[in-house]
XYZ file of C-alpha atoms in Angstrom:
555
model
C -0.051 0.086 -0.127
C 2.839 2.244 0.677
C 4.471 1.824 -2.684
C 1.088 2.420 -4.546
C 0.181 5.690 -2.324
C 3.776 7.343 -2.992
C 3.344 8.435 -6.671
C -0.054 9.928 -5.946
C 2.019 11.838 -3.221
C 4.722 12.893 -5.641
C 2.094 13.992 -7.923
C 0.153 15.917 -5.441
C 3.428 17.574 -4.208
C 4.369 18.583 -7.856
C 0.973 20.017 -8.399
C 1.272 22.091 -5.234
C 4.747 23.533 -6.436
C 3.247 24.152 -9.778
C 0.422 26.315 -8.290
C 2.810 28.044 -5.917
C 5.205 28.894 -8.995
C 2.192 30.255 -10.983
C 0.971 32.471 -8.257
C 4.508 33.715 -7.608
C 4.731 34.495 -11.292
C 1.321 36.271 -11.553
C 2.387 38.327 -8.336
C 5.440 39.916 -10.297
C 3.777 40.031 -13.826
C 3.481 43.682 -13.569
C 7.131 44.142 -13.714
C 7.244 42.144 -17.018
C 4.460 44.299 -18.350
C 5.946 47.508 -17.415
C 9.542 46.598 -19.071
C 7.377 45.574 -22.329
C 5.637 48.919 -22.329
C 8.886 50.815 -22.175
C 10.226 48.746 -25.027
C 7.201 49.379 -26.944
C 7.328 53.139 -26.491
C 11.055 53.323 -27.282
C 10.343 51.146 -30.389
C 7.570 53.463 -31.680
C 9.221 56.646 -30.576
C 9.630 57.941 -34.286
C 6.111 57.088 -35.590
C 4.331 58.531 -32.405
C 6.507 61.782 -32.834
C 7.067 61.765 -28.964
C 9.690 64.485 -29.108
C 7.482 66.800 -30.984
C 4.680 66.192 -28.456
C 6.864 66.809 -25.419
C 7.974 69.967 -27.042
C 4.344 71.213 -27.553
C 3.574 70.066 -23.995
C 6.540 72.129 -22.572
C 5.430 75.165 -24.591
C 1.743 74.759 -23.135
C 2.819 74.599 -19.784
C 5.099 77.473 -20.265
C 2.183 79.735 -21.439
C 0.153 79.131 -18.553
C -0.649 82.252 -16.559
C -0.615 82.363 -12.638
C -4.501 82.914 -12.843
C -4.801 79.075 -14.068
C -2.989 77.831 -11.145
C -4.952 79.821 -8.841
C -8.185 78.397 -10.342
C -6.882 75.183 -10.295
C -6.044 75.219 -6.555
C -9.383 76.793 -5.891
C -11.106 73.802 -7.498
C -9.165 71.245 -5.923
C -9.688 72.977 -2.532
C -13.365 73.038 -3.092
C -13.485 69.319 -4.040
C -11.188 68.486 -1.115
C -13.364 70.113 1.202
C -16.625 68.774 -0.015
C -15.187 65.142 0.314
C -13.826 65.867 3.667
C -17.340 67.014 4.754
C -19.049 64.133 3.323
C -16.390 61.522 4.656
C -17.025 63.260 8.232
C -20.871 62.998 7.988
C -20.589 59.296 6.732
C -18.256 58.333 9.339
C -20.491 59.784 11.785
C -23.649 57.954 10.429
C -22.189 54.644 9.832
C -18.984 54.379 11.646
C -16.724 53.441 8.877
C -14.926 55.414 6.011
C -16.804 55.610 2.682
C -13.642 55.533 0.596
C -12.320 52.360 2.637
C -15.728 50.597 2.328
C -15.948 51.132 -1.409
C -12.221 49.933 -1.875
C -12.711 46.868 0.149
C -16.022 45.807 -1.313
C -15.868 46.893 -4.704
C -12.475 47.770 -5.904
C -10.650 44.846 -4.210
C -12.627 42.147 -5.977
C -12.115 44.286 -9.278
C -8.257 44.215 -8.741
C -8.132 40.392 -7.986
C -8.642 40.577 -4.269
C -9.421 37.304 -2.589
C -12.889 37.395 -0.941
C -11.695 35.153 1.771
C -8.634 37.089 2.610
C -10.255 39.648 4.704
C -12.563 36.990 6.536
C -9.519 35.065 7.157
C -7.974 37.966 9.364
C -11.290 38.380 11.229
C -11.740 34.689 11.973
C -8.290 33.197 12.429
C -9.160 31.893 15.817
C -12.261 29.637 14.228
C -11.208 29.590 10.794
C -11.748 26.012 10.486
C -15.388 26.364 11.838
C -16.160 29.157 9.485
C -15.017 27.022 6.482
C -17.232 24.078 7.516
C -20.049 26.418 8.002
C -19.584 28.001 4.533
C -19.498 24.386 2.985
C -22.595 23.392 4.937
C -24.388 26.600 3.545
C -23.768 25.896 0.115
C -24.946 22.241 0.298
C -28.119 21.542 -1.322
C -30.779 19.861 0.802
C -33.806 17.658 0.058
C -36.823 19.714 0.231
C -38.810 18.198 3.297
C -42.204 19.341 1.963
C -41.467 18.427 -1.779
C -44.638 17.953 -3.817
C -45.938 15.018 -5.779
C -44.633 14.960 -9.436
C -47.824 13.179 -10.908
C -50.548 14.972 -8.844
C -49.134 18.322 -8.568
C -46.243 19.155 -10.643
C -47.525 17.557 -13.599
C -50.848 19.411 -13.122
C -48.647 22.874 -13.445
C -47.179 21.498 -16.633
C -50.544 20.676 -18.116
C -52.204 24.047 -17.372
C -49.169 26.373 -18.103
C -46.920 24.432 -20.425
C -44.163 25.121 -18.342
C -41.755 22.612 -16.635
C -41.532 23.564 -12.897
C -38.387 21.237 -12.262
C -35.092 21.631 -13.732
C -33.166 18.432 -15.075
C -30.320 19.275 -12.360
C -33.062 19.057 -9.549
C -34.480 15.858 -10.985
C -31.193 14.555 -11.210
C -30.302 15.096 -7.660
C -33.750 13.431 -6.832
C -32.588 10.286 -8.782
C -29.338 10.196 -7.056
C -31.258 10.511 -3.712
C -33.591 7.691 -4.453
C -30.934 5.382 -5.497
C -28.819 5.907 -2.437
C -31.856 5.924 -0.122
C -33.459 2.759 -1.528
C -30.347 0.634 -2.467
C -28.960 -2.166 -0.489
C -25.081 -1.918 0.077
C -24.847 -5.737 -0.242
C -23.096 -7.415 -2.872
C -25.958 -8.829 -4.889
C -29.029 -6.955 -5.630
C -32.382 -8.435 -6.510
C -33.545 -8.399 -10.105
C -36.408 -5.744 -9.127
C -33.826 -3.659 -7.364
C -31.638 -3.685 -10.759
C -34.825 -2.589 -12.598
C -35.523 0.205 -10.226
C -31.978 1.572 -10.176
C -32.328 2.067 -13.827
C -36.120 3.542 -13.341
C -34.787 6.273 -10.971
C -32.005 7.271 -13.718
C -34.455 7.609 -16.565
C -35.353 11.129 -17.703
C -38.597 10.349 -19.329
C -41.571 9.970 -16.603
C -43.240 7.127 -19.020
C -39.877 5.073 -19.008
C -39.672 5.428 -15.354
C -43.475 4.312 -14.857
C -42.929 1.381 -17.277
C -39.766 0.312 -15.491
C -41.794 0.324 -12.142
C -44.350 -2.019 -13.597
C -41.504 -4.290 -14.707
C -40.137 -4.475 -11.270
C -43.641 -5.335 -9.871
C -43.856 -8.303 -12.483
C -40.687 -9.620 -11.054
C -41.706 -8.997 -7.648
C -45.164 -7.882 -6.473
C -44.148 -6.758 -3.267
C -41.605 -4.307 -4.608
C -42.295 -1.344 -2.183
C -39.882 1.003 -4.095
C -41.908 0.419 -7.269
C -45.138 1.233 -5.695
C -43.391 4.532 -4.357
C -42.398 5.447 -7.819
C -46.010 4.922 -9.259
C -47.179 7.095 -6.256
C -44.784 9.860 -7.106
C -45.039 9.768 -10.903
C -48.111 8.093 -12.121
C -50.883 9.087 -9.711
C -52.744 12.107 -10.973
C -54.564 12.752 -7.556
C -53.269 12.746 -3.773
C -55.975 10.065 -2.868
C -54.683 7.792 -5.736
C -51.023 8.389 -4.542
C -52.047 7.528 -0.901
C -53.547 4.345 -2.128
C -50.204 3.315 -3.758
C -48.343 4.373 -0.825
C -50.288 2.428 1.451
C -49.627 -0.503 -0.818
C -45.828 0.093 -0.734
C -46.217 0.360 3.218
C -47.837 -3.163 3.544
C -45.047 -4.602 1.000
C -42.356 -2.868 2.864
C -43.505 -4.106 6.185
C -43.869 -7.785 5.002
C -40.419 -7.711 3.626
C -39.223 -6.584 6.908
C -41.173 -9.519 8.697
C -39.448 -12.110 6.271
C -36.148 -10.515 7.376
C -36.967 -10.789 11.032
C -37.953 -14.739 10.185
C -34.623 -15.149 8.791
C -32.790 -13.337 11.561
C -31.631 -10.675 9.619
C -30.727 -7.435 11.102
C -33.223 -5.002 11.195
C -30.948 -2.100 10.446
C -30.591 -3.219 6.736
C -30.536 0.265 5.121
C -33.209 0.063 2.188
C -35.874 -1.540 4.162
C -35.484 1.108 6.829
C -35.359 3.986 4.527
C -38.239 2.935 2.209
C -40.461 2.566 5.425
C -39.374 5.892 6.667
C -40.044 7.591 3.325
C -43.320 6.099 2.680
C -44.449 6.882 6.288
C -43.567 10.592 5.774
C -45.263 10.594 2.480
C -48.390 9.107 3.745
C -48.418 11.730 6.394
C -48.104 14.493 3.877
C -50.959 13.059 1.981
C -53.136 13.184 5.004
C -52.076 16.848 5.436
C -52.942 17.908 2.020
C -56.369 15.919 2.222
C -57.248 17.641 5.558
C -56.631 15.101 8.088
C -54.177 17.294 9.839
C -54.423 15.561 13.194
C -53.469 12.292 11.806
C -50.755 13.859 9.856
C -49.341 15.233 13.170
C -49.715 11.903 14.890
C -47.970 9.925 11.817
C -45.108 12.212 11.945
C -44.414 12.092 15.631
C -44.666 8.380 15.585
C -42.144 8.511 12.567
C -39.879 10.699 14.435
C -39.989 8.343 17.358
C -39.510 5.094 15.181
C -36.522 6.694 13.270
C -34.658 9.086 15.465
C -31.559 8.721 13.306
C -33.170 10.293 10.449
C -32.847 13.698 11.624
C -31.019 14.760 8.556
C -34.444 14.576 6.526
C -35.600 17.537 8.478
C -38.917 15.718 9.423
C -39.766 18.334 12.166
C -40.389 20.802 9.495
C -43.373 18.803 8.474
C -44.227 18.571 12.028
C -43.981 22.347 12.336
C -46.154 23.069 9.333
C -49.052 20.692 10.268
C -49.024 22.028 13.734
C -49.332 25.543 12.400
C -51.939 24.494 10.314
C -53.827 23.314 13.323
C -53.082 26.574 15.298
C -51.363 24.640 17.901
C -48.909 27.463 18.992
C -47.906 25.956 22.432
C -46.792 22.781 20.587
C -45.006 24.626 17.933
C -43.190 26.482 20.701
C -42.111 23.186 22.175
C -40.816 21.832 19.033
C -38.822 25.013 18.211
C -37.402 24.802 21.926
C -35.860 21.631 20.815
C -34.657 22.454 17.337
C -33.870 26.115 17.370
C -30.511 25.531 19.286
C -27.272 27.161 18.393
C -25.606 23.876 17.986
C -28.139 22.602 15.323
C -28.143 23.759 11.741
C -30.762 26.427 11.026
C -33.383 26.856 8.212
C -35.960 29.323 6.991
C -38.600 27.336 8.688
C -36.856 27.423 12.009
C -36.061 31.267 11.888
C -39.324 32.442 10.440
C -41.503 30.152 12.622
C -39.719 31.754 15.523
C -40.479 35.199 14.200
C -43.997 34.356 13.740
C -44.601 33.213 17.093
C -43.224 36.355 18.609
C -45.014 38.651 16.241
C -48.221 36.929 17.049
C -47.947 38.210 20.531
C -47.885 41.800 19.428
C -48.718 42.187 15.856
C -52.595 42.936 16.448
C -51.976 45.948 18.375
C -48.677 46.967 16.669
C -48.751 50.700 14.902
C -45.546 52.134 13.427
C -46.833 55.594 14.485
C -47.579 54.564 18.138
C -44.121 52.883 18.220
C -42.238 55.834 16.941
C -43.953 58.075 19.667
C -43.593 55.862 22.680
C -40.785 53.504 21.789
C -41.276 49.684 21.397
C -42.127 47.636 24.342
C -40.122 44.447 25.381
C -42.318 42.244 23.393
C -42.224 44.333 20.314
C -38.628 44.575 20.761
C -38.302 40.750 20.946
C -40.540 40.216 17.742
C -38.586 42.624 15.849
C -35.314 41.258 16.963
C -36.618 37.914 15.850
C -37.659 39.385 12.367
C -34.246 40.585 12.028
C -32.743 37.355 12.804
C -34.924 35.657 10.357
C -34.278 38.163 7.655
C -30.615 38.012 7.834
C -30.523 34.145 7.470
C -32.584 34.280 4.433
C -33.190 37.936 3.109
C -35.356 36.478 -0.019
C -38.352 35.474 2.065
C -40.052 38.639 2.868
C -40.777 39.679 -0.759
C -42.511 36.446 -1.202
C -44.515 36.663 2.015
C -45.628 40.386 1.316
C -46.234 39.165 -2.294
C -43.936 41.734 -3.822
C -42.753 38.866 -5.961
C -44.755 36.261 -7.568
C -44.308 32.684 -6.147
C -43.765 29.376 -8.084
C -44.007 25.844 -7.436
C -41.125 24.782 -4.979
C -38.185 22.747 -6.208
C -37.534 19.241 -5.001
C -34.122 20.406 -3.567
C -33.239 23.639 -1.731
C -30.298 25.789 -0.684
C -30.396 27.058 2.685
C -30.331 30.969 2.793
C -31.038 31.025 -0.728
C -33.895 31.888 -3.130
C -34.795 28.259 -3.432
C -35.373 27.892 0.273
C -37.382 31.297 0.251
C -39.721 29.953 -2.462
C -40.264 26.634 -0.733
C -40.976 28.214 2.626
C -43.430 31.124 1.357
C -45.155 28.343 -0.609
C -46.201 26.310 2.170
C -46.124 28.962 5.175
C -47.565 32.071 3.651
C -51.291 31.209 4.683
C -49.983 30.869 8.266
C -48.666 34.433 8.349
C -51.797 35.603 6.865
C -53.861 33.794 9.397
C -52.153 35.860 12.257
C -53.607 39.343 12.358
C -51.062 41.963 11.812
C -48.075 39.642 11.230
C -47.557 40.648 7.736
C -47.945 44.294 8.620
C -45.223 44.008 11.375
C -43.139 42.215 8.912
C -43.451 44.964 6.240
C -42.777 47.665 8.848
C -39.575 46.248 10.024
C -37.759 43.637 7.722
C -35.971 46.558 5.591
C -34.399 47.710 8.758
C -32.523 44.496 9.108
C -30.098 45.420 6.361
C -28.779 48.409 8.376
C -27.387 46.053 10.659
C -26.084 43.321 8.234
C -22.661 44.159 6.946
C -21.672 43.518 3.274
C -21.791 39.602 2.551
C -18.039 39.520 2.246
C -17.586 40.766 5.948
C -18.795 39.032 9.354
C -22.412 38.729 9.757
C -24.302 40.006 12.705
C -25.964 36.608 14.006
C -25.012 34.262 11.426
C -21.751 33.613 9.237
C -21.325 35.891 6.323
C -23.831 35.417 3.516
C -22.452 32.737 1.068
C -21.675 33.845 -2.356
C -22.499 30.493 -3.991
C -26.100 30.742 -3.324
C -27.117 32.636 -6.527
C -25.432 30.106 -8.868
C -26.863 26.938 -7.177
C -30.390 28.657 -7.206
C -30.167 29.136 -10.965
C -29.558 25.469 -11.476
C -32.333 24.565 -8.958
C -34.949 27.127 -10.189
C -36.699 26.934 -13.659
C -35.328 29.579 -16.218
C -38.857 31.589 -16.351
C -38.411 32.591 -12.699
C -36.348 35.395 -11.786
C -33.816 34.504 -9.236
C -33.686 36.747 -6.232
C -30.022 37.930 -5.231
C -28.751 39.165 -1.958
C -30.159 42.616 -1.384
C -27.361 45.048 -1.238
C -27.564 48.238 0.738
C -28.308 51.051 -1.322
C -26.148 54.252 -1.103
C -28.147 57.206 0.537
C -29.258 59.966 -1.746
C -26.679 62.576 -0.107
C -23.796 60.254 -1.230
C -24.967 60.277 -4.750
C -25.726 63.960 -4.569
C -22.048 64.822 -3.171
C -20.413 62.552 -5.785
C -22.180 64.128 -8.444
C -21.445 67.632 -7.185
C -17.882 66.991 -7.059
C -17.696 65.620 -10.525
C -19.874 68.676 -11.830
C -17.551 71.290 -10.069
C -14.626 69.431 -11.891
C -16.050 69.595 -15.068
C -17.170 73.078 -15.029
C -13.544 74.122 -13.921
C -12.154 72.179 -16.933
C -14.610 73.633 -19.328
C -14.029 77.018 -18.178
C -10.319 76.727 -18.469
C -10.303 75.434 -21.805
C -13.451 77.634 -23.295
C -13.549 80.699 -21.063
C -15.536 82.911 -23.484
C -18.100 80.334 -24.388
C -18.563 79.397 -20.860
C -18.988 82.980 -19.815
C -21.839 83.189 -22.362
C -23.447 80.062 -20.862
C -23.034 81.412 -17.419
C -24.808 84.736 -18.190
C -27.750 83.034 -19.955
C -28.163 80.623 -17.080
C -28.312 83.064 -14.213
C -30.458 85.487 -16.478
C -32.922 82.370 -16.961
C -32.540 81.526 -13.350
C -33.353 85.126 -11.997
C -35.870 85.709 -14.634
C -38.998 84.977 -12.533
C -37.589 87.060 -9.766
C -37.084 90.024 -12.052
C -40.499 89.662 -13.523
C -41.814 89.745 -9.748
C -39.831 92.703 -8.743
C -41.018 94.616 -11.862
C -44.621 93.940 -11.297
C -44.254 94.812 -7.398
C -42.708 98.380 -8.765
C -45.452 98.754 -11.258
C -48.117 98.079 -8.521
C -46.417 100.212 -5.660
C -45.538 103.912 -6.089
C -41.902 104.806 -6.418
C -42.276 107.078 -3.263
C -43.288 104.222 -1.117
C -40.126 102.244 -2.001
C -38.160 105.345 -1.351
C -39.477 105.534 2.125
C -39.028 102.016 2.859
C -35.317 102.638 2.130
C -35.264 105.612 4.340
C -36.290 103.528 7.371
């Protein structure tokens, strides 16, 4: 083993050396570029007539009068003073320099600065934890409330002619099904081989045909019934019937394994049963049997406690909110809204909804501005700020500022895909709580005054990952406009100051180049500007006698 691993280690070392050499060469490439420019200027000195140009420039500089230098100095002083006043105002309001902020956030990436270089200095103590967190935040997760393809996604396609799912999303689902329903043993059953091919098929009819082939090989093939419930069933009732058949087949297979003294931890049978029971609970929820759905989900969480990665608690939260069992929702949040557990939009926004529910019916922005926020209102606002910082895309969907689409089968936490999935299932719960959307509308934009730029340290969470937009474009259909991270807009005074400085510099340059023409323009401008005032004075003089104005001047 040592001999076989040695060449790979040598290749890895050579690759690292090559990368190091390339990075070093790029660091000093500017010196080579500067030398090439000097050589090019020397070669082209005759065609470019550099000597004549230098002579003309020296003559021009010698003919400049002291008035030009006075005007230039005055203009520079004016611009410098405006910049100084603006910098002081910006520092007093935002606590940082505007020029430094622009340099770090905008100019540095354009000049080739690394995004993680600034954050590395900020988090040197917990750099490993941050890198792991950023990787997990860019990970694609299975949507815990994903719809049925045959009875829900296909209906959308029949009505609109648009495909709600992307090939990337469906390919991820196929990989999930293969790893979730396939055994790790050396030999697969014939029906398992057929189902492996079925999950990889892109054509829905080919998948359904393969599922029927697996049933012909084994009438108790649970995964085949699962595929038919997902793909072929055109109603939730029909999907529930097929899932019940799959559950009977799966339980019978487990019973046979017990009879042969095979371990109950065989992964495919356990996973199939967990998947079927979860989908049955979702069918009960969709058909209005919410209490049955809650009971099934609770039993599922007790029976399969190790499958917490599937986020089954989010199904429970949504069902409890439908029942308006807010005390039970709070109990679930107390268990899963922990600092050591990964967050989600469902966790953060449900917590904000419960705190907003206590004050939203009596909340008024005018009254709050007069008397200030109470403790309960402050807790609700802080919860909304926390939720918006985790996923800033959700409020636009909840407030119907942006149209919703069917949620994808996979989501990216803190991304637009997660926002679509959350708002699709939870908007009704926000509308049911009186005043909750009004409180969200009045407070969510204030979060962006607390959140720094995405490349810097966040307020309550890690910096917003930059990979979300690219991944969301792969998960969401092309007809949907992907929401990107909301940048803080520059205040109007900043834009006004920048425009004023630029306009002053342009006037100084034009006045120096065309003094007579600019004088004519200046006279015309001021005469037009003061024309209404002159007209008013003439009317007043014609209305009032001249002696009256004379007496006023004598007072």
